[in-house]
mmCIF file of C-alpha atoms in Angstrom:
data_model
loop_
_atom_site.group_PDB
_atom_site.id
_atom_site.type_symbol
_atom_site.label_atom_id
_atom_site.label_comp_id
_atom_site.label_asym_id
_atom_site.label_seq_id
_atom_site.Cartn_x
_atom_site.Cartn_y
_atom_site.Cartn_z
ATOM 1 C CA UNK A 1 -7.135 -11.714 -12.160
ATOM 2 C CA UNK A 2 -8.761 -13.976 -9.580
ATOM 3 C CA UNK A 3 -7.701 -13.427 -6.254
ATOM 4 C CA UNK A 4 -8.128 -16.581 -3.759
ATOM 5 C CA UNK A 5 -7.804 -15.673 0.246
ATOM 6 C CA UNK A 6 -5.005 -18.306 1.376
ATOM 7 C CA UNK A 7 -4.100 -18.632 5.480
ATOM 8 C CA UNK A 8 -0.629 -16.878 3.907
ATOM 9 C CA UNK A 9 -2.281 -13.866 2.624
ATOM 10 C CA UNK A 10 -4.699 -13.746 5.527
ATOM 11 C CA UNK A 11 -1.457 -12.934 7.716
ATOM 12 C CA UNK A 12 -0.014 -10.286 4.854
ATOM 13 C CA UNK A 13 -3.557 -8.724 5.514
ATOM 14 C CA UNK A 14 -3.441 -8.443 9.037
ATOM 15 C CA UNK A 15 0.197 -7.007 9.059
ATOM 16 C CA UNK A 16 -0.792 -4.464 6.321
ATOM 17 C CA UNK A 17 -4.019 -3.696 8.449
ATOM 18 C CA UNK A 18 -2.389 -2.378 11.092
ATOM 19 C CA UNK A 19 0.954 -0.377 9.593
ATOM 20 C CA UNK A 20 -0.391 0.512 6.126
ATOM 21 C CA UNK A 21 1.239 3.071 4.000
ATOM 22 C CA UNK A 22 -0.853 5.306 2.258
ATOM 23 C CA UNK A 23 1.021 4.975 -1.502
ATOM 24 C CA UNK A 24 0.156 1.390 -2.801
ATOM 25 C CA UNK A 25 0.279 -1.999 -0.673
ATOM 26 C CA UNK A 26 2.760 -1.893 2.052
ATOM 27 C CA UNK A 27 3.503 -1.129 5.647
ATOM 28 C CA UNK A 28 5.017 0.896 7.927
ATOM 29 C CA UNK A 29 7.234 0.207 11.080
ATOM 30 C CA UNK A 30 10.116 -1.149 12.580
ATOM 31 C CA UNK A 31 12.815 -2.923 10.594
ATOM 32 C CA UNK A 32 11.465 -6.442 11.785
ATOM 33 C CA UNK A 33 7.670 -5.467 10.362
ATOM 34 C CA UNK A 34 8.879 -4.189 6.952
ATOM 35 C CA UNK A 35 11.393 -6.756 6.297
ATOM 36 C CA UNK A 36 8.378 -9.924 7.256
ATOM 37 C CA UNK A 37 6.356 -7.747 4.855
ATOM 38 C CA UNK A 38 9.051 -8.118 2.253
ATOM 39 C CA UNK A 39 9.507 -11.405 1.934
ATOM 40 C CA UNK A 40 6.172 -12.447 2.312
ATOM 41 C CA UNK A 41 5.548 -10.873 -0.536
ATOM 42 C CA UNK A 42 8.633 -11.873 -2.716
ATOM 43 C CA UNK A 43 7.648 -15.844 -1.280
ATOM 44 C CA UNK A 44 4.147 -15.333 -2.286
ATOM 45 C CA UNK A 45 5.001 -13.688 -5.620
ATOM 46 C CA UNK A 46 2.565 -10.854 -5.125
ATOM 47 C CA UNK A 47 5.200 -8.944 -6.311
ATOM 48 C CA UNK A 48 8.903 -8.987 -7.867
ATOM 49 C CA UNK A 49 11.827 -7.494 -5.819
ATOM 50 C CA UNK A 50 12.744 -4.923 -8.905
ATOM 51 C CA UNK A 51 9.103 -3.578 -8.252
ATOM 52 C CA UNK A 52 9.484 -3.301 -4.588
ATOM 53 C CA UNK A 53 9.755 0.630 -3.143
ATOM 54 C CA UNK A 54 11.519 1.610 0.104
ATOM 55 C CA UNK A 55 11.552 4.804 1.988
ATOM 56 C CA UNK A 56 12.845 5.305 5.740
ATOM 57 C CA UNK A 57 10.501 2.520 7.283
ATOM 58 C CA UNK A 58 8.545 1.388 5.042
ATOM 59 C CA UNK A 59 8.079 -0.913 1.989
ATOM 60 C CA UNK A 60 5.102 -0.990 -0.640
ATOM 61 C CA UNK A 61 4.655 -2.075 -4.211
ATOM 62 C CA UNK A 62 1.749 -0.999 -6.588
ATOM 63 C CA UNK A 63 -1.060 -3.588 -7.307
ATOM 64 C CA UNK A 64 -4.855 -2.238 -7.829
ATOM 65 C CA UNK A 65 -6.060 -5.926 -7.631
ATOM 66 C CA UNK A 66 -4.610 -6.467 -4.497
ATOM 67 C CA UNK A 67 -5.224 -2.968 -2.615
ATOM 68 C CA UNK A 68 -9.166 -3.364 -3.543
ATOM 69 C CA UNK A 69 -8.440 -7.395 -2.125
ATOM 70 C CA UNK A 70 -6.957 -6.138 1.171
ATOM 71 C CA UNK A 71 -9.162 -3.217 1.412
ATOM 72 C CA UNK A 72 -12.266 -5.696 0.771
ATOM 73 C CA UNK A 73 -10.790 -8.843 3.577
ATOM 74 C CA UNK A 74 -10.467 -5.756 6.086
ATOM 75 C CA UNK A 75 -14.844 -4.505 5.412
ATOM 76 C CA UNK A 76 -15.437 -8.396 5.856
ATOM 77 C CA UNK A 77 -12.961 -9.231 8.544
ATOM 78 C CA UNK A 78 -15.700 -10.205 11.126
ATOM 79 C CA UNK A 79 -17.853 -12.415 8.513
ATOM 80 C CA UNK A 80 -14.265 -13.944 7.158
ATOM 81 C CA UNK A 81 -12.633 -14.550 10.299
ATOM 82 C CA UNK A 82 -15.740 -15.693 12.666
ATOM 83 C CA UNK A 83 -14.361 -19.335 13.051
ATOM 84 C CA UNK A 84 -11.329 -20.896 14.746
ATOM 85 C CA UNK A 85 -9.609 -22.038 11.899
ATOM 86 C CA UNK A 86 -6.057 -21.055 9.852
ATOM 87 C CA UNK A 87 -7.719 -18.314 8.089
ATOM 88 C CA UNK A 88 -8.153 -16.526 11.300
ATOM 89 C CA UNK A 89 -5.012 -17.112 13.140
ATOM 90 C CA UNK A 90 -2.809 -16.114 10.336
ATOM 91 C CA UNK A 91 -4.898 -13.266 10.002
ATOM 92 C CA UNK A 92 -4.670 -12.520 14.006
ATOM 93 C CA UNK A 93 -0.819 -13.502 13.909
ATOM 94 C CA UNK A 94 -0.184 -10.522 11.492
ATOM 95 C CA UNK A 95 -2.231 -8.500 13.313
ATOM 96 C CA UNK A 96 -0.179 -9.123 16.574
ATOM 97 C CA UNK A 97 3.186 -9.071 14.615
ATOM 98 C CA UNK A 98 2.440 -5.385 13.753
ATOM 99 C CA UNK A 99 1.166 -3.827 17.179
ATOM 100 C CA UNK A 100 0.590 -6.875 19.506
ATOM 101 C CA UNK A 101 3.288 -6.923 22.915
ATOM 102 C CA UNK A 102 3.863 -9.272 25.398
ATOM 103 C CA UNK A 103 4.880 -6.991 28.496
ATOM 104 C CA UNK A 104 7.352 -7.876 31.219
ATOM 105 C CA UNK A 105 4.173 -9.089 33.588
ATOM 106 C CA UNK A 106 2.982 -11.542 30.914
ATOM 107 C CA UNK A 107 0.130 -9.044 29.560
ATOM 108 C CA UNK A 108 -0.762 -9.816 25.799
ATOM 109 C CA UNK A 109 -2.429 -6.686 23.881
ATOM 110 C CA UNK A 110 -2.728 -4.882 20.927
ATOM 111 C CA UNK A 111 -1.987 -1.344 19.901
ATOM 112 C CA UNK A 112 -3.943 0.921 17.294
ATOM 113 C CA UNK A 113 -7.367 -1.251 17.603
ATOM 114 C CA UNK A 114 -10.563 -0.823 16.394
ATOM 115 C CA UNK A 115 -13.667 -1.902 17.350
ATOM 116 C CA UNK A 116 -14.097 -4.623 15.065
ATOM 117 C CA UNK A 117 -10.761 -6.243 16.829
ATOM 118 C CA UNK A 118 -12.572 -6.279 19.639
ATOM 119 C CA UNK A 119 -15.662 -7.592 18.404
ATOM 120 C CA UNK A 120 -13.732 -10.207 16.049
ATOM 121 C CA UNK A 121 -11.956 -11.005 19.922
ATOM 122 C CA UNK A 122 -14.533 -11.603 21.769
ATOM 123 C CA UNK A 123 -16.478 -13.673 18.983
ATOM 124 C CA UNK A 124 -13.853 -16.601 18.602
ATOM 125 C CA UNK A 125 -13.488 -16.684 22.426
ATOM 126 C CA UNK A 126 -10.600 -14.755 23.646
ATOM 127 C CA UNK A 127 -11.929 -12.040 25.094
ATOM 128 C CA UNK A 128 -10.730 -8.392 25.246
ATOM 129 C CA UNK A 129 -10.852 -5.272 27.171
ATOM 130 C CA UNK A 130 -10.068 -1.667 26.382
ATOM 131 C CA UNK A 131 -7.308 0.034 28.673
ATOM 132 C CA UNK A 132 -6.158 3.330 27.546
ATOM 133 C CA UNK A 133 -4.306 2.493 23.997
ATOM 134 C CA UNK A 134 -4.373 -0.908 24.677
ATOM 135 C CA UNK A 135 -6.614 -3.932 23.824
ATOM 136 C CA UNK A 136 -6.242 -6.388 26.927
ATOM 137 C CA UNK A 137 -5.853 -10.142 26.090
ATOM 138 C CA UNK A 138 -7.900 -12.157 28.624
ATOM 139 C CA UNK A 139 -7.192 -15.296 27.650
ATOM 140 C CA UNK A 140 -3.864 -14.747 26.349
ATOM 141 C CA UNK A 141 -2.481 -18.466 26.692
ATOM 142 C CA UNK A 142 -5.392 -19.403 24.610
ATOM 143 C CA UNK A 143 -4.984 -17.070 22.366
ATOM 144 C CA UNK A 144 -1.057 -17.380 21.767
ATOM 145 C CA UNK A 145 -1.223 -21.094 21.275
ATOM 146 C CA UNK A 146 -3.678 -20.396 18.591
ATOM 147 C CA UNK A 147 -1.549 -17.716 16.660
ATOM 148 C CA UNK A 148 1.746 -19.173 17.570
ATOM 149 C CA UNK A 149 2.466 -21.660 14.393
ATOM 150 C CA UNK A 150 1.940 -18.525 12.268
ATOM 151 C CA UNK A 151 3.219 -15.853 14.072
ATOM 152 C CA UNK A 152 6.780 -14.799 12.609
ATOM 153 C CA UNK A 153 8.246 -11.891 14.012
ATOM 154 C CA UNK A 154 7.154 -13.189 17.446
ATOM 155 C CA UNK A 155 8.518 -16.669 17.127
ATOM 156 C CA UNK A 156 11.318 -16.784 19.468
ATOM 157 C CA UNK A 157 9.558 -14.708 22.348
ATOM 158 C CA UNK A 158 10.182 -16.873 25.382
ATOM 159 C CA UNK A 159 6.518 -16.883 26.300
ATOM 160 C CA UNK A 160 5.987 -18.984 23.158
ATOM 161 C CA UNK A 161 8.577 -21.442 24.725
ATOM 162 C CA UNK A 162 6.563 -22.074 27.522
ATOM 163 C CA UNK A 163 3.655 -22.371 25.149
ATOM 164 C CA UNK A 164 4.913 -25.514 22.973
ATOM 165 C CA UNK A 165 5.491 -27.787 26.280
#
């Protein structure tokens, strides 16, 4: 089975990055995370709703071929997602869907970060900062007009009103 990286399972990956379970492919989180997670994966037939598992707050489904795909896209996330394109902002839009806030002063950021986020940040233009558990935004107009056609659990924020005019 040949698995081909589409900007749809670039945004699975970065939602699974950040709220992964540790029994097969799934995530973790609030009802709004698991349930994107669920039918992104029933629309992109990764797998069939009879072979879905749920526990309190979390969904996963067991696929070998697609844990070692995920597992691989997340090693080669700063070769794979070095350019502007859809590939990255799906992949940044799930990312942000699973720990990414907009707080009441307009500060964009993202929780549980590594270093490579930051690194990945910085390299496509956006820029980022560390404070405490947080990873600052700079340029967070920039950056939420790039994410914003494939950010789903997100969508209807206000600040992405303000963003389409």
């Amino acid at each position: 089975m040949k698995i081909k990286l589409t900007p749809e399972l670039s945004y699975i990956i970065g939602l699974w990055r950040k709220n992964r379970t540790s029994e097969g492919v799934g995530v973790r989180g609030d009802e709004p995370v698991v349930s994107v997670f669920t039918r992104e994966i029933l629309d992109k037939q990764l797998s069939s709703s009879d072979r879905m598992l749920s526990d309190d707050n979390k969904v996963y489904f067991y696929h070998s071929a697609y844990r070692k795909f995920f597992q691989q896209i997340e090693k080669e996330q700063l070769e794979r997602f070095r350019y502007l394109n859809e590939y990255a902002a799906s992949y940044l839009a799930g990312m942000f869907d699973a720990t990414g806030q907009i707080d009441e002063k307009g500060i964009v950021f993202l929780k549980k970060f590594t270093p490579e986020d930051e690194i990945m940040l910085l390299r496509l233009g956006f820029g980022a900062r560390k404070r405490g558990p947080k990873l600052i935004i700079e340029r967070p107009a920039i950056f939420l007009t790039f994410i914003k056609n494939y950010v789903k659990i997100y969508k209807d924020h206000k600040v992405f009103d303000y963003i389409k005019s």
